[in-house]
């Protein structure tokens, strides 16, 4: 069970400077649209969950709110900032970079911003091209492009070497935009900096199209990702409906968490089967997936199947791992394509199967307007946190409030689709899929 002490965010020291944003927040108090910096945001959001803790009010687990402070740690105009993007692509990376640069420039008079190239490799001399200067002009329209103008890479680097690099360049705040592996790297780097007694803040902005970071309601880019995936499901439905005994099979990303599969399917309300890593299923047998699919095609003339890449891994074999340390996955999409084809052939039923894998298309597109708004606001929250001397944290949004989450907590487990939760129930309600395929 999460405790109050686990949710405390480290601070570099006393906030000695008046914030240039102080005038905006001077008289503000907590209300339904704003959380005062002295207030805390509740971890739980129901009476029953709160009651079950049996704790006095000031011992309940709570988060530090995000947002501008009245006093800050770093001197406006005299602060040097670095930005790095790590791991796989995600819609909105450029929006976050741009949001950071513009917020630093416009509100904290920070014009000395460098972008490290290609992930943590950019903080290791000789491994990547030299850092580049980021100005309001150079980032002016980057939000219109997918990807990251800084480039990215997977994999950890030596935190001592990265710390040396930050010291050599005189960086005061490093913003790390990355997933769980990158956040572990950021935490390791923050530890080295703290242990050396250096006033250098490391602030994370969590990035994952899989939406698998816990404690925060939704990660940026996820909405764009499932909107793009939905177009593939739409296409699969058109193909399946137009064929005799048509099956549209769509494989989407989602290594351990099937949120893209669930949201994309719900958004078009077209999928007959949704297969996610969190809900095991049998392939064979009268109650298995193949028999259920066969029945659906006989009854309705066609069917659409959406499968997350991490589903059904117990049918597959894969070895090795990627540079981030993620175990390799077997290809469930191709496996299902073969299994469905064989099953229909064995039953003597005709089949027209169209297989669509929108994989990298999903994450390389520019952010939707919804995600762009979220990216800008996350970037602003990250700048406020960094300028206030918070370190070893990620910014996020929970219960519609911006919060600071210690990195240790943000990587302590994975956000997944709960088989007994309301999202999965919605998926079951919107498909022809039985609750169990065993
Ligand atoms: O981590 C996010 C993710 O989208 C996973 O769902 C997927 O397995 C992975 O990225 C693929 O990334 P890459 O092919 O770049 O290693």
CSV table of C-alpha atoms and ligand atoms in Angstrom, one decimal:
chain,number,residue,atom,x,y,z
A,1,UNK,CA,0.0,0.0,0.0
A,2,UNK,CA,1.4,3.4,-1.0
A,3,UNK,CA,2.3,5.6,2.0
A,4,UNK,CA,2.7,9.3,2.5
A,5,UNK,CA,6.5,9.1,2.9
A,6,UNK,CA,6.9,7.2,-0.4
A,7,UNK,CA,5.2,10.2,-2.2
A,8,UNK,CA,7.7,12.9,-0.9
A,9,UNK,CA,9.7,14.5,-3.7
A,10,UNK,CA,13.3,15.4,-3.0
A,11,UNK,CA,14.2,19.2,-3.0
A,12,UNK,CA,17.6,20.6,-3.7
A,13,UNK,CA,17.2,23.3,-1.0
A,14,UNK,CA,15.3,26.4,0.1
A,15,UNK,CA,13.5,28.5,-2.5
A,16,UNK,CA,15.3,31.8,-2.2
A,17,UNK,CA,14.1,33.7,-5.3
A,18,UNK,CA,10.8,35.3,-6.0
A,19,UNK,CA,9.1,33.6,-8.9
A,20,UNK,CA,8.4,35.8,-11.9
A,21,UNK,CA,5.0,34.0,-11.9
A,22,UNK,CA,4.4,34.9,-8.3
A,23,UNK,CA,2.0,37.7,-9.3
A,24,UNK,CA,-0.2,35.2,-11.0
A,25,UNK,CA,-0.6,33.0,-8.0
A,26,UNK,CA,-0.2,35.4,-5.1
A,27,UNK,CA,-3.8,35.3,-4.0
A,28,UNK,CA,-4.8,31.9,-5.2
A,29,UNK,CA,-6.3,29.3,-3.0
A,30,UNK,CA,-7.2,25.7,-3.7
A,31,UNK,CA,-10.5,25.4,-5.5
A,32,UNK,CA,-11.9,23.0,-8.1
A,33,UNK,CA,-9.6,24.4,-10.8
A,34,UNK,CA,-6.4,25.0,-8.9
A,35,UNK,CA,-4.3,23.5,-6.1
A,36,UNK,CA,-2.3,25.8,-3.9
A,37,UNK,CA,1.3,24.8,-3.5
A,38,UNK,CA,0.9,24.3,0.3
A,39,UNK,CA,-2.0,21.9,-0.3
A,40,UNK,CA,-1.7,18.2,-1.2
A,41,UNK,CA,-3.6,16.1,-3.8
A,42,UNK,CA,-5.2,12.9,-2.4
A,43,UNK,CA,-4.0,9.6,-3.6
A,44,UNK,CA,-7.4,7.9,-3.2
A,45,UNK,CA,-10.6,9.3,-4.7
A,46,UNK,CA,-13.4,7.4,-3.0
A,47,UNK,CA,-14.7,7.4,0.6
A,48,UNK,CA,-14.3,3.7,0.9
A,49,UNK,CA,-10.6,3.7,-0.1
A,50,UNK,CA,-10.0,6.5,2.3
A,51,UNK,CA,-11.9,4.8,5.1
A,52,UNK,CA,-10.0,1.6,4.6
A,53,UNK,CA,-6.7,3.3,5.4
A,54,UNK,CA,-7.8,4.1,8.9
A,55,UNK,CA,-5.4,7.0,9.1
A,56,UNK,CA,-5.6,10.6,10.3
A,57,UNK,CA,-6.0,13.2,7.6
A,58,UNK,CA,-2.4,14.4,7.7
A,59,UNK,CA,-1.0,10.9,7.4
A,60,UNK,CA,-3.1,9.9,4.3
A,61,UNK,CA,-1.0,9.3,1.1
A,62,UNK,CA,-1.0,12.5,-0.9
A,63,UNK,CA,1.0,14.0,-3.8
A,64,UNK,CA,2.7,17.4,-4.0
A,65,UNK,CA,0.6,19.5,-6.5
A,66,UNK,CA,2.2,20.6,-9.7
A,67,UNK,CA,2.2,24.2,-10.9
A,68,UNK,CA,4.0,27.5,-10.3
A,69,UNK,CA,5.4,28.4,-6.9
A,70,UNK,CA,5.6,31.8,-5.2
A,71,UNK,CA,9.3,31.3,-4.5
A,72,UNK,CA,11.8,29.3,-6.5
A,73,UNK,CA,15.2,27.7,-6.1
A,74,UNK,CA,17.0,28.6,-9.3
A,75,UNK,CA,17.6,32.2,-10.2
A,76,UNK,CA,15.5,33.3,-13.2
A,77,UNK,CA,17.7,34.3,-16.1
A,78,UNK,CA,20.8,32.6,-14.6
A,79,UNK,CA,19.9,29.0,-15.1
A,80,UNK,CA,21.2,26.6,-17.7
A,81,UNK,CA,18.9,23.8,-18.9
A,82,UNK,CA,19.2,20.5,-20.8
A,83,UNK,CA,16.5,18.5,-22.5
A,84,UNK,CA,16.8,14.8,-23.6
A,85,UNK,CA,14.3,12.5,-25.3
A,86,UNK,CA,14.8,8.8,-24.7
A,87,UNK,CA,13.3,5.4,-25.8
A,88,UNK,CA,10.8,4.7,-28.5
A,89,UNK,CA,8.9,7.5,-30.3
A,90,UNK,CA,5.6,8.8,-29.0
A,91,UNK,CA,3.3,11.5,-30.5
A,92,UNK,CA,3.9,14.8,-28.7
A,93,UNK,CA,7.7,14.6,-28.1
A,94,UNK,CA,8.3,17.8,-30.1
A,95,UNK,CA,5.3,19.5,-28.3
A,96,UNK,CA,7.0,18.8,-25.0
A,97,UNK,CA,10.4,20.1,-26.1
A,98,UNK,CA,8.8,23.2,-27.5
A,99,UNK,CA,6.6,23.7,-24.4
A,100,UNK,CA,9.7,23.5,-22.2
A,101,UNK,CA,11.7,26.0,-24.2
A,102,UNK,CA,8.9,28.5,-24.5
A,103,UNK,CA,7.9,28.3,-20.9
A,104,UNK,CA,11.5,28.7,-19.7
A,105,UNK,CA,12.0,31.7,-22.1
A,106,UNK,CA,8.7,33.5,-21.5
A,107,UNK,CA,8.3,33.1,-17.8
A,108,UNK,CA,11.7,32.4,-16.3
A,109,UNK,CA,13.9,34.4,-18.6
A,110,UNK,CA,15.9,31.2,-19.2
A,111,UNK,CA,17.4,31.4,-22.7
A,112,UNK,CA,20.3,29.0,-22.2
A,113,UNK,CA,18.8,25.6,-23.2
A,114,UNK,CA,20.6,22.8,-24.9
A,115,UNK,CA,19.1,19.6,-26.4
A,116,UNK,CA,21.1,16.4,-26.0
A,117,UNK,CA,21.0,14.2,-29.1
A,118,UNK,CA,19.8,10.6,-29.2
A,119,UNK,CA,18.8,9.9,-25.6
A,120,UNK,CA,21.2,9.3,-22.8
A,121,UNK,CA,23.9,8.5,-25.4
A,122,UNK,CA,23.9,12.3,-26.0
A,123,UNK,CA,25.3,12.8,-22.4
A,124,UNK,CA,28.3,10.6,-23.1
A,125,UNK,CA,31.1,12.3,-25.0
A,126,UNK,CA,31.8,10.6,-28.4
A,127,UNK,CA,28.6,8.4,-28.4
A,128,UNK,CA,26.3,10.9,-30.2
A,129,UNK,CA,26.5,14.3,-32.0
A,130,UNK,CA,27.1,17.3,-29.7
A,131,UNK,CA,24.2,19.0,-28.0
A,132,UNK,CA,22.3,21.7,-29.9
A,133,UNK,CA,21.1,25.1,-28.7
A,134,UNK,CA,17.3,25.3,-28.4
A,135,UNK,CA,15.7,28.7,-28.7
A,136,UNK,CA,12.1,29.9,-29.2
A,137,UNK,CA,13.0,30.3,-32.9
A,138,UNK,CA,14.4,26.8,-33.4
A,139,UNK,CA,11.4,25.2,-31.8
A,140,UNK,CA,8.8,27.5,-33.2
A,141,UNK,CA,7.0,25.0,-35.4
A,142,UNK,CA,8.4,21.6,-34.4
A,143,UNK,CA,5.1,20.6,-32.9
A,144,UNK,CA,3.8,20.1,-36.5
A,145,UNK,CA,6.2,17.2,-37.0
A,146,UNK,CA,6.1,13.7,-35.5
A,147,UNK,CA,9.1,12.2,-33.8
A,148,UNK,CA,11.7,14.2,-31.9
A,149,UNK,CA,14.0,16.8,-33.3
A,150,UNK,CA,16.6,15.7,-30.8
A,151,UNK,CA,16.6,12.1,-31.9
A,152,UNK,CA,16.3,9.3,-29.4
A,153,UNK,CA,17.8,6.0,-28.5
A,154,UNK,CA,17.2,3.1,-26.2
A,155,UNK,CA,19.5,1.9,-23.4
A,156,UNK,CA,21.1,3.1,-20.2
A,157,UNK,CA,24.4,5.0,-19.9
A,158,UNK,CA,26.8,5.3,-16.9
A,159,UNK,CA,25.3,7.8,-14.5
A,160,UNK,CA,28.7,9.0,-13.4
A,161,UNK,CA,29.7,9.8,-16.9
A,162,UNK,CA,26.4,11.6,-17.6
A,163,UNK,CA,26.8,13.6,-14.3
A,164,UNK,CA,30.3,14.7,-15.4
A,165,UNK,CA,28.8,15.8,-18.7
A,166,UNK,CA,26.1,18.0,-17.0
A,167,UNK,CA,28.8,19.5,-14.7
A,168,UNK,CA,31.1,20.2,-17.6
A,169,UNK,CA,28.3,22.0,-19.4
A,170,UNK,CA,27.1,23.8,-16.3
A,171,UNK,CA,23.5,22.4,-16.6
A,172,UNK,CA,21.3,23.2,-13.6
A,173,UNK,CA,18.1,21.3,-14.6
A,174,UNK,CA,17.9,18.3,-16.9
A,175,UNK,CA,14.5,17.4,-18.3
A,176,UNK,CA,14.2,13.8,-19.3
A,177,UNK,CA,11.3,12.8,-21.6
A,178,UNK,CA,11.1,9.0,-21.6
A,179,UNK,CA,9.4,5.8,-20.5
A,180,UNK,CA,10.0,3.7,-17.4
A,181,UNK,CA,13.5,2.5,-18.4
A,182,UNK,CA,14.6,6.1,-19.0
A,183,UNK,CA,13.1,7.2,-15.7
A,184,UNK,CA,15.1,4.6,-13.9
A,185,UNK,CA,18.2,6.0,-15.7
A,186,UNK,CA,17.1,9.6,-14.7
A,187,UNK,CA,16.7,8.5,-11.1
A,188,UNK,CA,20.2,6.9,-11.1
A,189,UNK,CA,21.6,10.1,-12.5
A,190,UNK,CA,19.8,12.2,-9.9
A,191,UNK,CA,21.2,10.0,-7.1
A,192,UNK,CA,24.8,10.6,-8.4
A,193,UNK,CA,24.2,14.3,-8.5
A,194,UNK,CA,22.7,14.4,-5.0
A,195,UNK,CA,25.5,12.2,-3.7
A,196,UNK,CA,28.1,14.7,-5.1
A,197,UNK,CA,26.2,17.5,-3.3
A,198,UNK,CA,25.4,19.2,-6.7
A,199,UNK,CA,22.4,21.5,-7.1
A,200,UNK,CA,21.3,19.9,-10.4
A,201,UNK,CA,17.6,19.0,-10.7
A,202,UNK,CA,16.4,16.0,-12.8
A,203,UNK,CA,12.8,16.3,-13.9
A,204,UNK,CA,11.0,13.6,-15.8
A,205,UNK,CA,8.1,13.9,-18.3
A,206,UNK,CA,6.7,10.4,-18.6
A,207,UNK,CA,6.3,9.2,-22.2
A,208,UNK,CA,4.7,6.0,-23.3
A,209,UNK,CA,2.1,5.3,-26.0
A,210,UNK,CA,1.3,2.1,-24.0
A,211,UNK,CA,-0.1,4.3,-21.2
A,212,UNK,CA,1.6,2.0,-18.7
A,213,UNK,CA,3.0,4.5,-16.2
A,214,UNK,CA,1.2,4.2,-12.9
A,215,UNK,CA,-0.2,7.0,-10.7
A,216,UNK,CA,-1.0,9.3,-13.7
A,217,UNK,CA,-4.3,9.2,-15.4
A,218,UNK,CA,-3.0,9.1,-19.0
A,219,UNK,CA,0.4,9.5,-20.6
A,220,UNK,CA,0.9,12.1,-23.4
A,221,UNK,CA,0.6,10.7,-27.0
A,222,UNK,CA,-1.7,7.9,-25.9
A,223,UNK,CA,-4.8,9.6,-27.2
A,224,UNK,CA,-3.2,10.3,-30.6
A,225,UNK,CA,-1.9,6.7,-30.7
A,226,UNK,CA,-5.3,5.0,-30.1
A,227,UNK,CA,-7.0,7.5,-32.5
A,228,UNK,CA,-4.5,6.4,-35.2
A,229,UNK,CA,-5.0,2.8,-34.3
A,230,UNK,CA,-8.7,3.2,-34.6
A,231,UNK,CA,-8.3,4.1,-38.3
A,232,UNK,CA,-6.7,0.7,-38.9
A,233,UNK,CA,-9.6,-1.0,-37.1
A,234,UNK,CA,-12.0,1.0,-39.3
A,235,UNK,CA,-10.2,-0.2,-42.4
A,236,UNK,CA,-10.2,-3.8,-41.1
A,237,UNK,CA,-14.0,-3.6,-40.7
A,238,UNK,CA,-14.5,-2.3,-44.2
A,239,UNK,CA,-12.3,-5.1,-45.6
A,240,UNK,CA,-14.0,-7.8,-43.6
A,241,UNK,CA,-17.5,-6.6,-44.4
A,242,UNK,CA,-16.8,-6.5,-48.1
A,243,UNK,CA,-15.5,-10.1,-48.3
A,244,UNK,CA,-17.1,-13.5,-47.9
A,245,UNK,CA,-16.3,-14.8,-44.5
A,246,UNK,CA,-14.1,-11.8,-44.0
A,247,UNK,CA,-11.8,-11.5,-41.0
A,248,UNK,CA,-9.9,-8.2,-40.3
A,249,UNK,CA,-7.0,-8.8,-38.0
A,250,UNK,CA,-5.2,-5.7,-36.5
A,251,UNK,CA,-2.1,-5.9,-34.4
A,252,UNK,CA,-1.3,-2.8,-32.3
A,253,UNK,CA,1.5,-2.0,-29.9
A,254,UNK,CA,1.2,-2.8,-26.3
A,255,UNK,CA,4.0,-4.9,-24.8
A,256,UNK,CA,2.5,-5.5,-21.3
A,257,UNK,CA,-0.5,-3.2,-21.3
A,258,UNK,CA,-3.4,-3.4,-23.8
A,259,UNK,CA,-4.7,0.1,-23.4
A,260,UNK,CA,-4.3,1.0,-27.1
A,261,UNK,CA,-6.2,-2.1,-28.2
A,262,UNK,CA,-9.0,-1.4,-25.7
A,263,UNK,CA,-9.4,2.4,-26.4
A,264,UNK,CA,-9.0,2.1,-30.2
A,265,UNK,CA,-11.6,-0.7,-30.2
A,266,UNK,CA,-14.0,1.2,-28.0
A,267,UNK,CA,-13.6,4.4,-30.0
A,268,UNK,CA,-14.9,2.8,-33.2
A,269,UNK,CA,-17.1,0.2,-31.5
A,270,UNK,CA,-16.3,-2.2,-34.4
A,271,UNK,CA,-14.1,-5.0,-32.9
A,272,UNK,CA,-15.6,-8.4,-32.2
A,273,UNK,CA,-12.5,-9.6,-30.3
A,274,UNK,CA,-9.9,-7.7,-28.4
A,275,UNK,CA,-6.9,-9.6,-27.1
A,276,UNK,CA,-4.7,-8.0,-24.5
A,277,UNK,CA,-1.7,-9.2,-22.5
A,278,UNK,CA,-3.6,-8.9,-19.2
A,279,UNK,CA,-6.3,-11.4,-20.1
A,280,UNK,CA,-5.1,-14.9,-21.0
A,281,UNK,CA,-7.1,-16.9,-23.5
A,282,UNK,CA,-7.0,-20.4,-25.1
A,283,UNK,CA,-6.6,-20.7,-28.8
A,284,UNK,CA,-8.0,-24.2,-29.3
A,285,UNK,CA,-11.0,-26.1,-27.9
A,286,UNK,CA,-14.7,-25.4,-28.1
A,287,UNK,CA,-14.4,-22.4,-25.8
A,288,UNK,CA,-11.1,-21.1,-27.3
A,289,UNK,CA,-10.6,-18.0,-29.4
A,290,UNK,CA,-10.6,-19.9,-32.8
A,291,UNK,CA,-13.9,-21.6,-32.2
A,292,UNK,CA,-15.5,-18.3,-30.9
A,293,UNK,CA,-14.2,-16.5,-34.0
A,294,UNK,CA,-15.5,-19.2,-36.3
A,295,UNK,CA,-18.9,-19.0,-34.8
A,296,UNK,CA,-18.9,-15.2,-35.0
A,297,UNK,CA,-18.0,-15.4,-38.8
A,298,UNK,CA,-20.7,-18.0,-39.5
A,299,UNK,CA,-23.4,-15.9,-37.6
A,300,UNK,CA,-22.4,-12.4,-38.8
A,301,UNK,CA,-20.6,-13.1,-42.1
A,302,UNK,CA,-17.4,-11.3,-40.9
A,303,UNK,CA,-15.4,-10.3,-37.8
A,304,UNK,CA,-12.8,-7.9,-36.6
A,305,UNK,CA,-10.0,-9.0,-34.2
A,306,UNK,CA,-7.7,-6.5,-32.4
A,307,UNK,CA,-4.7,-7.9,-30.8
A,308,UNK,CA,-2.1,-6.2,-28.6
A,309,UNK,CA,1.5,-7.3,-29.4
A,310,UNK,CA,2.0,-8.7,-25.9
A,311,UNK,CA,-1.1,-10.9,-25.9
A,312,UNK,CA,-1.0,-14.6,-26.1
A,313,UNK,CA,2.8,-14.8,-25.5
A,314,UNK,CA,2.3,-18.2,-23.9
A,315,UNK,CA,1.8,-19.6,-27.4
A,316,UNK,CA,5.0,-18.2,-28.7
A,317,UNK,CA,8.7,-18.5,-28.2
A,318,UNK,CA,11.2,-15.6,-28.2
A,319,UNK,CA,14.6,-15.0,-26.8
A,320,UNK,CA,16.8,-12.0,-26.0
A,321,UNK,CA,15.8,-8.5,-25.2
A,322,UNK,CA,16.0,-5.0,-26.7
A,323,UNK,CA,18.6,-2.3,-25.6
A,324,UNK,CA,16.1,-1.1,-23.0
A,325,UNK,CA,16.1,-4.5,-21.4
A,326,UNK,CA,12.6,-5.4,-22.5
A,327,UNK,CA,12.3,-9.1,-23.2
A,328,UNK,CA,11.7,-9.9,-26.9
A,329,UNK,CA,8.2,-10.8,-27.8
A,330,UNK,CA,7.0,-13.4,-30.2
A,331,UNK,CA,4.9,-12.1,-33.1
A,332,UNK,CA,1.3,-12.8,-32.0
A,333,UNK,CA,-0.2,-11.1,-35.1
A,334,UNK,CA,1.4,-13.5,-37.6
A,335,UNK,CA,0.8,-16.5,-35.3
A,336,UNK,CA,-2.9,-15.7,-35.2
A,337,UNK,CA,-3.1,-15.2,-38.9
A,338,UNK,CA,-1.7,-18.6,-39.4
A,339,UNK,CA,-3.8,-20.2,-36.7
A,340,UNK,CA,-7.0,-18.6,-38.0
A,341,UNK,CA,-6.2,-19.7,-41.6
A,342,UNK,CA,-5.5,-23.3,-40.5
A,343,UNK,CA,-8.6,-23.4,-38.3
A,344,UNK,CA,-11.0,-22.3,-41.1
A,345,UNK,CA,-9.3,-24.6,-43.6
A,346,UNK,CA,-9.7,-27.6,-41.2
A,347,UNK,CA,-13.4,-26.7,-40.7
A,348,UNK,CA,-13.9,-26.5,-44.5
A,349,UNK,CA,-15.0,-22.8,-44.1
A,350,UNK,CA,-13.9,-20.3,-46.7
A,351,UNK,CA,-12.0,-17.3,-45.3
A,352,UNK,CA,-10.8,-13.9,-46.5
A,353,UNK,CA,-8.3,-12.6,-43.9
A,354,UNK,CA,-6.8,-9.2,-44.1
A,355,UNK,CA,-3.9,-8.5,-41.7
A,356,UNK,CA,-3.1,-4.9,-40.7
A,357,UNK,CA,-0.2,-3.8,-38.5
A,358,UNK,CA,-0.2,-0.1,-38.0
A,359,UNK,CA,2.6,-0.4,-35.4
A,360,UNK,CA,5.1,2.4,-36.2
A,361,UNK,CA,2.5,4.6,-37.9
A,362,UNK,CA,0.8,4.9,-34.6
A,363,UNK,CA,3.7,6.5,-32.8
A,364,UNK,CA,5.3,8.6,-35.5
A,365,UNK,CA,2.4,10.9,-36.2
A,366,UNK,CA,2.2,14.5,-34.8
A,367,UNK,CA,0.1,14.8,-31.7
A,368,UNK,CA,-3.6,15.5,-31.8
A,369,UNK,CA,-4.9,18.8,-30.5
A,370,UNK,CA,-5.9,17.0,-27.3
A,371,UNK,CA,-2.4,15.6,-26.7
A,372,UNK,CA,-0.8,18.9,-27.7
A,373,UNK,CA,-2.7,20.7,-25.0
A,374,UNK,CA,-1.6,18.0,-22.5
A,375,UNK,CA,2.0,18.2,-23.7
A,376,UNK,CA,2.2,22.0,-23.2
A,377,UNK,CA,0.7,21.8,-19.8
A,378,UNK,CA,3.0,18.9,-18.7
A,379,UNK,CA,6.0,20.9,-20.0
A,380,UNK,CA,4.8,24.0,-18.0
A,381,UNK,CA,4.4,21.8,-14.9
A,382,UNK,CA,7.8,20.3,-15.4
A,383,UNK,CA,9.4,23.8,-15.7
A,384,UNK,CA,7.7,25.0,-12.5
A,385,UNK,CA,8.9,21.9,-10.7
A,386,UNK,CA,12.5,22.2,-11.9
A,387,UNK,CA,12.8,25.9,-11.2
A,388,UNK,CA,11.5,25.2,-7.7
A,389,UNK,CA,14.4,22.8,-7.2
A,390,UNK,CA,12.4,19.6,-7.2
A,391,UNK,CA,14.4,16.6,-8.4
A,392,UNK,CA,14.0,12.9,-9.1
A,393,UNK,CA,10.4,13.3,-10.0
A,394,UNK,CA,8.0,13.0,-12.9
A,395,UNK,CA,5.1,15.4,-13.5
A,396,UNK,CA,1.7,13.9,-14.3
A,397,UNK,CA,-2.0,14.4,-14.0
A,398,UNK,CA,-4.2,12.4,-11.6
A,399,UNK,CA,-7.9,13.1,-10.7
A,400,UNK,CA,-7.6,16.1,-13.1
A,401,UNK,CA,-4.8,17.7,-11.0
A,402,UNK,CA,-1.2,18.2,-12.0
A,403,UNK,CA,1.0,16.4,-9.5
A,404,UNK,CA,4.7,15.5,-8.7
A,405,UNK,CA,5.4,11.8,-8.5
A,406,UNK,CA,8.8,10.6,-7.1
A,407,UNK,CA,10.4,8.6,-9.9
A,408,UNK,CA,10.8,5.6,-7.6
A,409,UNK,CA,7.0,5.4,-7.4
A,410,UNK,CA,6.4,6.0,-11.1
A,411,UNK,CA,8.5,3.0,-12.0
A,412,UNK,CA,7.5,0.8,-9.1
A,413,UNK,CA,4.9,-1.1,-11.1
A,414,UNK,CA,3.1,-1.0,-14.4
A,415,UNK,CA,-0.3,0.4,-15.2
A,416,UNK,CA,-2.3,-2.4,-16.8
A,417,UNK,CA,-5.8,-3.1,-17.9
A,418,UNK,CA,-7.5,-4.8,-14.9
A,419,UNK,CA,-9.4,-7.9,-16.0
A,420,UNK,CA,-12.0,-7.1,-13.3
A,421,UNK,CA,-12.0,-3.3,-13.9
A,422,UNK,CA,-14.5,-1.1,-15.7
A,423,UNK,CA,-12.4,-0.6,-18.8
A,424,UNK,CA,-12.3,-4.3,-19.6
A,425,UNK,CA,-16.0,-4.6,-18.8
A,426,UNK,CA,-16.7,-1.8,-21.3
A,427,UNK,CA,-14.6,-3.7,-23.9
A,428,UNK,CA,-16.6,-6.9,-23.3
A,429,UNK,CA,-19.9,-4.9,-23.5
A,430,UNK,CA,-18.9,-3.5,-26.9
A,431,UNK,CA,-17.7,-6.8,-28.5
A,432,UNK,CA,-19.1,-10.2,-29.1
A,433,UNK,CA,-16.4,-11.7,-27.0
A,434,UNK,CA,-17.2,-14.1,-24.2
A,435,UNK,CA,-15.8,-13.0,-20.8
A,436,UNK,CA,-13.6,-16.1,-20.9
A,437,UNK,CA,-12.2,-17.9,-23.9
A,438,UNK,CA,-11.0,-21.1,-22.3
B,1,LIG,O1,7.4,0.9,-25.3
B,1,LIG,C1,6.4,1.4,-26.1
B,1,LIG,C2,6.4,0.5,-27.4
B,1,LIG,O2,5.4,1.1,-28.2
B,1,LIG,C3,6.0,-1.0,-27.1
B,1,LIG,O3,4.6,-1.2,-27.1
B,1,LIG,C4,6.6,-1.6,-28.2
B,1,LIG,O4,6.9,-3.0,-28.0
B,1,LIG,C5,7.9,-0.9,-28.4
B,1,LIG,O5,7.6,0.4,-28.1
B,1,LIG,C6,8.5,-1.0,-29.7
B,1,LIG,O6,9.6,-0.1,-29.9
B,1,LIG,P1,10.9,-0.4,-30.7
B,1,LIG,O7,10.5,-1.2,-31.9
B,1,LIG,O8,11.4,1.0,-31.1
B,1,LIG,O9,11.9,-1.0,-29.8
